[in-house]
Amino acid sequence: MMTTEAASQVYEDTWIPSACGMCYNQCGIRGHRIDGTLVKVEGNPDNPIGRGRLCARGLAGIQLLYDPHRVNRPLRRTNPEKAIGGDPGWQEIGWDEALDEITTRLKAVREEDPRGLYFAGTVISLAPLMHALGTFLPAFGTPNSFVSDGHHCGNAEHILARTLHASVTTNPDVAHCSYLLLFGCQAGLGTYYALTTMAQDVADARIRGMKVVAIDPFLGSAAEKADEWVPIKPGSDGALACAMLNLLLNEYELYDADYLRDHADGPYLLTEDGWYARDRESGRPLVWDANAAYARPFDATDLGTVALDGVYQVDGRPCRTVFRALREQVAKWTPEAAAEVTTVSAETIRKIAREFGEAASIGKTIVIDGQELPHRAASALYFKGAHGHDNAWSTSLAIELLNEVIGASNVPGGLLGTNPVCFGHPETGFPRWEPGADVDGLLEAGALLYNDPHGRSPGWPPPPTSAELPNLRDLVGWPITTCFTPAALNDHENFSFDHRPEVLINYGSNLLMSAARPEVCFEAFKDTFVICFNLHSDETAEALADIVLPDTSYLERLDPIPNFTRHHHPVGMGDWGHTIRQPMVEPLFERRHFSEVLLELGGRLGITEPMNLLTNHLYGLVAPHALAPDEQYTWREIADHAYKGWFGEERGLDWFEEQGVITWPKKVEEVYWKPFIHARAPLYNEWVKRSGEQVAKIAQERGMKGIDTEGFVPLPDWKPCRAWKPRDGYDLQAIYYRVPWHTFSMTYENPWLDEISRGEPYSYFVCINTATAHAKGIADGDPIEVEGVDGGTIRGRARLTQGVHPEVLAVANNGGHWAQGMPFARGKGVFFNQLLPMDLEHTDLVSLSMDCDARVRVQKVPEA
Amino acid sequence: MRLGMVIDLKRCIGCYGCQIACKAEHGTRPGTTYARVVKREWGVYPNVKKLSIPVLCMHCAEPPCVEVCPTGASQKRSEDGIVFVESDFCVGCRACVMSCPYGARYFQDEQRDYFDTGENEYEQALYAAHQAGVVEKCDFCRHRLEQGQEPACSANCMCKARIFGDLEDPNSEVSRLIREEGGFQLNPELGTDPSVYYLPPDR
Ligand code: SF4
Ligand code: SF4
Ligand code: SF4
């Protein structure tokens, strides 16, 4: 920092390193402050996350900081009548008054039944969210938390990222990839994890000759750049992937036998009932020792050649290998069968399956940093377009297995878990996390979101035990996020809870818009005392909040190691980069940082001690850097402990405030870890089959009628999603897609980003295929009404385009705000989520993914 | 020296980062976007293509805007070819706006603000540099060049699709790309000889 004193004034001109918070990716930024005013935010070239380059949102953050419509002081509702779109009659109050009331309410709840406190948060502000989830809420004693944008989160992808990649998310190793297959996903080409770094790497790879195939109903930014756009019917990606598996395994014989035998459970034997055949004594899964002609535990020391394929007699009963079971499972998915449901021609399916298999260069190796490694130069990646359906689990599994069968998993060129191996900073050995093998020889992730100093997180997945928690944590506890809570609260037929939501703390999320149609969350919490801690008086605040607390934006607050969850680091070789988020200006008006307020509330409620212990767990702090249990720390002190605990005594908060980021080179064993760690990727998901049986049993015991466990399959298959259910006159499927200049619905209030959308042809319109529109008498620009089969009607203007599947309507993100407190955003874009119900019927129970598309009909309406 | 830019239409994903990088650098008012992106679509489903074309002032070697300017406010710098407006001399007649075939010049009739509440703290600080009643345009970030930095849009582009350099130096990256990758100018038939080149999207 540089501050010089001129004769008559203090003149300040300084650059401050920090981390972006306009989406979830936490890219490195630096801000230019002159005389107390922030005049520029740009990329920080010293930070490996973004390497000095930002997306449009990150560059526009300054207009969030200085948005005149931000909430600046605590507000209290004066209109007791809560209503969607109603006027709360806000009255400004002081912080003391607000916190006194909140403390009284929380104390009462805690004495009565702590589960009466509910919490909803947003993943965009991940560090404060993790602080709440990891410390305040468990210390208070409530399990009732959910993430409102869970609807649009990875769900099934996170589960498979864990089982197959020991991680939370994945990204392709484009530096060594020559064929990238994207299923409803825009990695490096639109919105996705590590966007700003991936954009650079994908562009470099494409110039080098990497081919991109985009499978998507809408010609969005990824499809625009793809060498080939393959339009597909929404919800059918799983059928396409099954057909590709069939071709690779049964027709082209393009698979990596060595990988499947040695690094996956391919050779494990299955009983006829679909369980691993196990050794009577040790309980270990059995494989077929071809030399001994005998089934032996997979980890027997003197195994001969292990059979990958075939059916063998074990105890007089036929047992298939997992590999054989997979081959047989996908055999019915001929390209012709898949063509029928996907509308992708059999010829195209054959072509991309062959190209993908051949690009994998099975058998080839590459030397990186002196290590000879398998080089599998093809990756298949997927996101919400593919798994935003109630067949999410099976669809995601089918796509993941494309990578597994060609051995393109955590080796150069393939799909990489986002940094599941870290040996720590060279001087401190911290942070450290590393996967290993469980008793069955299967991959077990290292610490994922929390920083257990032992670096492992065994005991996963949690078995289904009951159905007494509205977030289904006791029933389906393995998805990392879900927004199912309001649906469960509303579903009195299937669920009965012995406590009700007395108080809801809603942090940074706009539940009413982001979860599903607004009625769902409104119904669930209309009788609850609701505290919204947010930047704006948004739709949720105006409908539900009793008190609104003014949050700091990411440019006004301190978050220690905001990218401590490793999926914020780009994949591939390069540098680790742990950063700081620090105020570029002091919080304006009376805005306060959520985490600091939680510390104060913790003190008022007398739960400082458990919060301190849980903070140690969250950041993996051990002596001498662990927090003392009984001390009341400031947020700055906690940050200082966290930094010193990770990077040494001399690198505390001060050091990071100055330097912004600490970097060190990744090791090849960290990045391409699969050949170095003996743990098998499970192709066969015995745990899903087992969980399904347990869930069915619980449902039966409790008389729950709506629980359908058909989707708990150990191997992939395909069934239509809910939006495929035919109904007369409802002839289209509505989907949403994402543009790289908006984050969910929150950025619609940003005037610079709005200016983009207004100049861009598609994103504020409902896109409809030109021929479809003509057949319906709809012309470009016509006002239209889209009516969902499950209720919910949206209005917008038609944009006729050739770049969308003829049976599909496509809407960008989620606009159409109506809150008085977001006047700039009001009426901009289209409110897609109005079409989406939230209930068991529209949810994939394995992953808690919801059907994010809807069966609809469209008609032209008169000008408003 | 002739400063110019190469925009690689294969790398560019149409993210609008350049539009906002420019806005953030210059703090321009609503409607003024020295750097912007044009989207095009052609073909018939399913054989359809989209393309994003980022545009800015072409810093023409033969700039009609300079020619028509009655006061000499619009100038081309002899040392590097940058075309710019000397605001103090501009009388706001807008002849140059009419003459520019690339829509690269902006004139604000009334000084609008983004928010209905007027200028916020940031805008108060940044708008001061923009005079009312004059024509404004991209100047290849002259103030950054003076400090040894490249223009804001190319420095930020997350696909590294914008490359800045000296067109007269045969060894510069821009010259090499134009030569080897089929660089072309927009509307060469107009005879303006732009200093912004494009690389084809399919190659
Ligand atoms: S990708 Fe996200 S975190 Fe990175 S610059 Fe863009 S908005 Fe900011
Ligand atoms: S910032 Fe780069 S990639 Fe984005 S639109 Fe501009 S030129 Fe294209
Ligand atoms: S693009 Fe327009 S403003 Fe720029 S130099 Fe050429 S004529 Fe002048």
mmCIF file of C-alpha atoms in Angstrom, chain A residues 645-829:
data_model
loop_
_atom_site.group_PDB
_atom_site.id
_atom_site.type_symbol
_atom_site.label_atom_id
_atom_site.label_comp_id
_atom_site.label_asym_id
_atom_site.label_seq_id
_atom_site.Cartn_x
_atom_site.Cartn_y
_atom_site.Cartn_z
ATOM 1 C CA GLY A 645 -1.891 -22.895 10.622
ATOM 2 C CA TRP A 646 -1.543 -23.515 6.918
ATOM 3 C CA PHE A 647 1.482 -21.534 5.915
ATOM 4 C CA GLY A 648 3.585 -20.919 9.006
ATOM 5 C CA GLU A 649 4.078 -18.375 11.747
ATOM 6 C CA GLU A 650 5.512 -15.732 9.437
ATOM 7 C CA ARG A 651 2.591 -15.920 7.002
ATOM 8 C CA GLY A 652 -0.339 -14.699 8.989
ATOM 9 C CA LEU A 653 -3.122 -12.353 8.018
ATOM 10 C CA ASP A 654 -0.757 -9.376 7.603
ATOM 11 C CA TRP A 655 1.334 -11.291 5.121
ATOM 12 C CA PHE A 656 -1.695 -12.204 3.046
ATOM 13 C CA GLU A 657 -3.111 -8.693 3.190
ATOM 14 C CA GLU A 658 0.112 -7.501 1.576
ATOM 15 C CA GLN A 659 0.856 -10.393 -0.768
ATOM 16 C CA GLY A 660 -2.629 -11.568 -1.625
ATOM 17 C CA VAL A 661 -1.720 -15.089 -2.623
ATOM 18 C CA ILE A 662 0.763 -17.843 -1.912
ATOM 19 C CA THR A 663 1.769 -20.111 -4.757
ATOM 20 C CA TRP A 664 3.910 -23.179 -5.250
ATOM 21 C CA PRO A 665 4.184 -25.646 -8.109
ATOM 22 C CA LYS A 666 1.998 -28.718 -8.283
ATOM 23 C CA LYS A 667 3.671 -32.095 -8.520
ATOM 24 C CA VAL A 668 2.934 -34.585 -11.244
ATOM 25 C CA GLU A 669 1.954 -37.155 -8.585
ATOM 26 C CA GLU A 670 -0.665 -34.732 -7.284
ATOM 27 C CA VAL A 671 -2.172 -33.932 -10.656
ATOM 28 C CA TYR A 672 -2.097 -37.312 -12.409
ATOM 29 C CA TRP A 673 -2.445 -39.384 -9.290
ATOM 30 C CA LYS A 674 -4.262 -42.433 -10.594
ATOM 31 C CA PRO A 675 -1.169 -44.478 -11.490
ATOM 32 C CA PHE A 676 0.385 -43.681 -8.104
ATOM 33 C CA ILE A 677 -2.478 -44.484 -5.747
ATOM 34 C CA HIS A 678 -3.714 -48.036 -5.590
ATOM 35 C CA ALA A 679 -7.416 -47.546 -5.237
ATOM 36 C CA ARG A 680 -9.989 -48.755 -7.707
ATOM 37 C CA ALA A 681 -12.699 -46.683 -9.321
ATOM 38 C CA PRO A 682 -16.075 -48.367 -8.782
ATOM 39 C CA LEU A 683 -17.834 -48.900 -12.108
ATOM 40 C CA TYR A 684 -20.362 -50.985 -10.243
ATOM 41 C CA ASN A 685 -22.192 -49.106 -7.507
ATOM 42 C CA GLU A 686 -23.044 -51.710 -4.958
ATOM 43 C CA TRP A 687 -23.653 -48.931 -2.437
ATOM 44 C CA VAL A 688 -26.409 -47.403 -4.537
ATOM 45 C CA LYS A 689 -28.183 -50.731 -4.816
ATOM 46 C CA ARG A 690 -27.850 -51.230 -1.057
ATOM 47 C CA SER A 691 -28.999 -47.694 -0.289
ATOM 48 C CA GLY A 692 -32.005 -48.136 -2.549
ATOM 49 C CA GLU A 693 -33.116 -51.194 -0.607
ATOM 50 C CA GLN A 694 -32.670 -49.368 2.682
ATOM 51 C CA VAL A 695 -34.575 -46.328 1.473
ATOM 52 C CA ALA A 696 -37.404 -48.534 0.217
ATOM 53 C CA LYS A 697 -37.590 -50.232 3.578
ATOM 54 C CA ILE A 698 -37.719 -46.959 5.477
ATOM 55 C CA ALA A 699 -40.376 -45.645 3.112
ATOM 56 C CA GLN A 700 -42.466 -48.734 3.596
ATOM 57 C CA GLU A 701 -42.161 -48.631 7.387
ATOM 58 C CA ARG A 702 -43.207 -45.019 7.444
ATOM 59 C CA GLY A 703 -45.974 -45.392 4.905
ATOM 60 C CA MET A 704 -44.381 -42.975 2.453
ATOM 61 C CA LYS A 705 -46.122 -43.416 -0.879
ATOM 62 C CA GLY A 706 -44.105 -41.120 -3.101
ATOM 63 C CA ILE A 707 -40.708 -42.762 -2.652
ATOM 64 C CA ASP A 708 -39.669 -44.459 -5.870
ATOM 65 C CA THR A 709 -36.369 -46.305 -5.586
ATOM 66 C CA GLU A 710 -36.305 -47.603 -9.136
ATOM 67 C CA GLY A 711 -33.511 -45.211 -9.963
ATOM 68 C CA PHE A 712 -31.099 -46.739 -7.412
ATOM 69 C CA VAL A 713 -29.239 -48.684 -10.074
ATOM 70 C CA PRO A 714 -25.656 -49.902 -9.755
ATOM 71 C CA LEU A 715 -25.012 -49.692 -13.514
ATOM 72 C CA PRO A 716 -26.305 -47.128 -15.981
ATOM 73 C CA ASP A 717 -29.504 -47.390 -17.912
ATOM 74 C CA TRP A 718 -31.880 -44.781 -19.240
ATOM 75 C CA LYS A 719 -35.471 -43.854 -18.535
ATOM 76 C CA PRO A 720 -37.277 -40.701 -19.609
ATOM 77 C CA CYS A 721 -37.399 -37.829 -17.165
ATOM 78 C CA ARG A 722 -40.625 -36.400 -15.780
ATOM 79 C CA ALA A 723 -40.819 -33.715 -18.441
ATOM 80 C CA TRP A 724 -41.234 -36.463 -21.067
ATOM 81 C CA LYS A 725 -44.576 -37.558 -19.716
ATOM 82 C CA PRO A 726 -46.919 -36.851 -22.648
ATOM 83 C CA ARG A 727 -49.948 -34.637 -22.310
ATOM 84 C CA ASP A 728 -52.186 -33.454 -25.115
ATOM 85 C CA GLY A 729 -51.267 -30.069 -26.453
ATOM 86 C CA TYR A 730 -48.115 -29.733 -24.394
ATOM 87 C CA ASP A 731 -45.743 -30.361 -27.225
ATOM 88 C CA LEU A 732 -42.509 -28.682 -26.136
ATOM 89 C CA GLN A 733 -39.857 -28.944 -23.452
ATOM 90 C CA ALA A 734 -38.629 -25.742 -21.815
ATOM 91 C CA ILE A 735 -35.027 -25.637 -20.644
ATOM 92 C CA TYR A 736 -32.740 -23.004 -19.239
ATOM 93 C CA TYR A 737 -29.171 -22.425 -20.317
ATOM 94 C CA ARG A 738 -26.417 -20.254 -18.892
ATOM 95 C CA VAL A 739 -24.619 -17.271 -20.308
ATOM 96 C CA PRO A 740 -21.116 -16.419 -19.154
ATOM 97 C CA TRP A 741 -22.045 -12.893 -18.078
ATOM 98 C CA HIS A 742 -24.718 -13.752 -15.513
ATOM 99 C CA THR A 743 -24.696 -15.726 -12.275
ATOM 100 C CA PHE A 744 -28.059 -17.279 -11.475
ATOM 101 C CA SER A 745 -30.430 -14.329 -11.016
ATOM 102 C CA MET A 746 -28.348 -12.035 -8.807
ATOM 103 C CA THR A 747 -26.377 -10.264 -11.537
ATOM 104 C CA TYR A 748 -29.513 -8.993 -13.262
ATOM 105 C CA GLU A 749 -29.257 -5.980 -10.960
ATOM 106 C CA ASN A 750 -25.830 -5.118 -12.388
ATOM 107 C CA PRO A 751 -26.173 -2.345 -14.989
ATOM 108 C CA TRP A 752 -23.087 -3.270 -17.005
ATOM 109 C CA LEU A 753 -24.139 -6.891 -17.289
ATOM 110 C CA ASP A 754 -27.670 -5.843 -18.122
ATOM 111 C CA GLU A 755 -26.232 -3.723 -20.911
ATOM 112 C CA ILE A 756 -24.667 -6.863 -22.377
ATOM 113 C CA SER A 757 -27.941 -8.757 -22.313
ATOM 114 C CA ARG A 758 -29.802 -5.881 -23.886
ATOM 115 C CA GLY A 759 -27.331 -5.753 -26.760
ATOM 116 C CA GLU A 760 -27.207 -9.514 -27.190
ATOM 117 C CA PRO A 761 -29.891 -11.175 -29.311
ATOM 118 C CA TYR A 762 -30.988 -14.118 -27.162
ATOM 119 C CA SER A 763 -30.619 -13.849 -23.424
ATOM 120 C CA TYR A 764 -33.622 -11.654 -22.587
ATOM 121 C CA PHE A 765 -35.897 -13.635 -24.908
ATOM 122 C CA VAL A 766 -37.484 -17.061 -25.075
ATOM 123 C CA CYS A 767 -35.643 -18.865 -27.866
ATOM 124 C CA ILE A 768 -37.801 -20.954 -30.134
ATOM 125 C CA ASN A 769 -36.866 -22.842 -33.265
ATOM 126 C CA THR A 770 -37.848 -20.841 -36.338
ATOM 127 C CA ALA A 771 -39.798 -23.663 -37.993
ATOM 128 C CA THR A 772 -41.643 -24.487 -34.761
ATOM 129 C CA ALA A 773 -42.550 -20.834 -34.304
ATOM 130 C CA HIS A 774 -43.805 -20.474 -37.855
ATOM 131 C CA ALA A 775 -46.014 -23.522 -37.448
ATOM 132 C CA LYS A 776 -47.570 -21.823 -34.430
ATOM 133 C CA GLY A 777 -47.916 -18.432 -36.063
ATOM 134 C CA ILE A 778 -45.342 -16.870 -33.779
ATOM 135 C CA ALA A 779 -43.097 -14.202 -35.248
ATOM 136 C CA ASP A 780 -39.798 -12.894 -33.931
ATOM 137 C CA GLY A 781 -40.360 -10.483 -31.083
ATOM 138 C CA ASP A 782 -43.949 -11.557 -30.435
ATOM 139 C CA PRO A 783 -45.065 -11.589 -26.825
ATOM 140 C CA ILE A 784 -45.669 -15.201 -25.846
ATOM 141 C CA GLU A 785 -46.901 -17.164 -22.917
ATOM 142 C CA VAL A 786 -45.355 -20.477 -21.939
ATOM 143 C CA GLU A 787 -47.561 -22.661 -19.814
ATOM 144 C CA GLY A 788 -46.109 -25.596 -17.902
ATOM 145 C CA VAL A 789 -47.900 -28.900 -17.573
ATOM 146 C CA ASP A 790 -47.383 -28.771 -13.804
ATOM 147 C CA GLY A 791 -48.751 -25.252 -13.542
ATOM 148 C CA GLY A 792 -46.726 -22.096 -13.748
ATOM 149 C CA THR A 793 -46.812 -19.712 -16.677
ATOM 150 C CA ILE A 794 -44.053 -17.475 -17.909
ATOM 151 C CA ARG A 795 -44.192 -14.585 -20.286
ATOM 152 C CA GLY A 796 -41.547 -13.254 -22.562
ATOM 153 C CA ARG A 797 -40.803 -12.335 -26.129
ATOM 154 C CA ALA A 798 -40.055 -14.908 -28.784
ATOM 155 C CA ARG A 799 -36.663 -14.991 -30.408
ATOM 156 C CA LEU A 800 -36.740 -17.135 -33.507
ATOM 157 C CA THR A 801 -33.513 -19.001 -33.994
ATOM 158 C CA GLN A 802 -32.204 -21.988 -35.907
ATOM 159 C CA GLY A 803 -29.937 -22.751 -32.964
ATOM 160 C CA VAL A 804 -32.375 -24.642 -30.785
ATOM 161 C CA HIS A 805 -33.920 -28.103 -30.973
ATOM 162 C CA PRO A 806 -37.366 -27.909 -32.639
ATOM 163 C CA GLU A 807 -39.063 -29.433 -29.598
ATOM 164 C CA VAL A 808 -37.419 -27.068 -27.133
ATOM 165 C CA LEU A 809 -37.855 -23.556 -25.708
ATOM 166 C CA ALA A 810 -34.653 -22.151 -24.237
ATOM 167 C CA VAL A 811 -34.382 -19.430 -21.596
ATOM 168 C CA ALA A 812 -31.156 -17.908 -20.294
ATOM 169 C CA ASN A 813 -30.459 -18.160 -16.573
ATOM 170 C CA ASN A 814 -33.248 -16.881 -14.400
ATOM 171 C CA GLY A 815 -34.400 -13.293 -14.733
ATOM 172 C CA GLY A 816 -37.676 -11.481 -14.403
ATOM 173 C CA HIS A 817 -37.159 -10.052 -10.921
ATOM 174 C CA TRP A 818 -40.126 -8.290 -9.360
ATOM 175 C CA ALA A 819 -38.787 -7.016 -6.022
ATOM 176 C CA GLN A 820 -39.087 -3.321 -5.221
ATOM 177 C CA GLY A 821 -35.603 -3.555 -3.760
ATOM 178 C CA MET A 822 -34.003 -4.560 -7.046
ATOM 179 C CA PRO A 823 -35.463 -1.899 -9.316
ATOM 180 C CA PHE A 824 -32.739 -2.191 -11.890
ATOM 181 C CA ALA A 825 -33.309 -5.915 -12.350
ATOM 182 C CA ARG A 826 -37.077 -5.697 -12.326
ATOM 183 C CA GLY A 827 -38.697 -7.190 -15.390
ATOM 184 C CA LYS A 828 -35.417 -7.986 -17.145
ATOM 185 C CA GLY A 829 -35.178 -11.395 -18.737
#
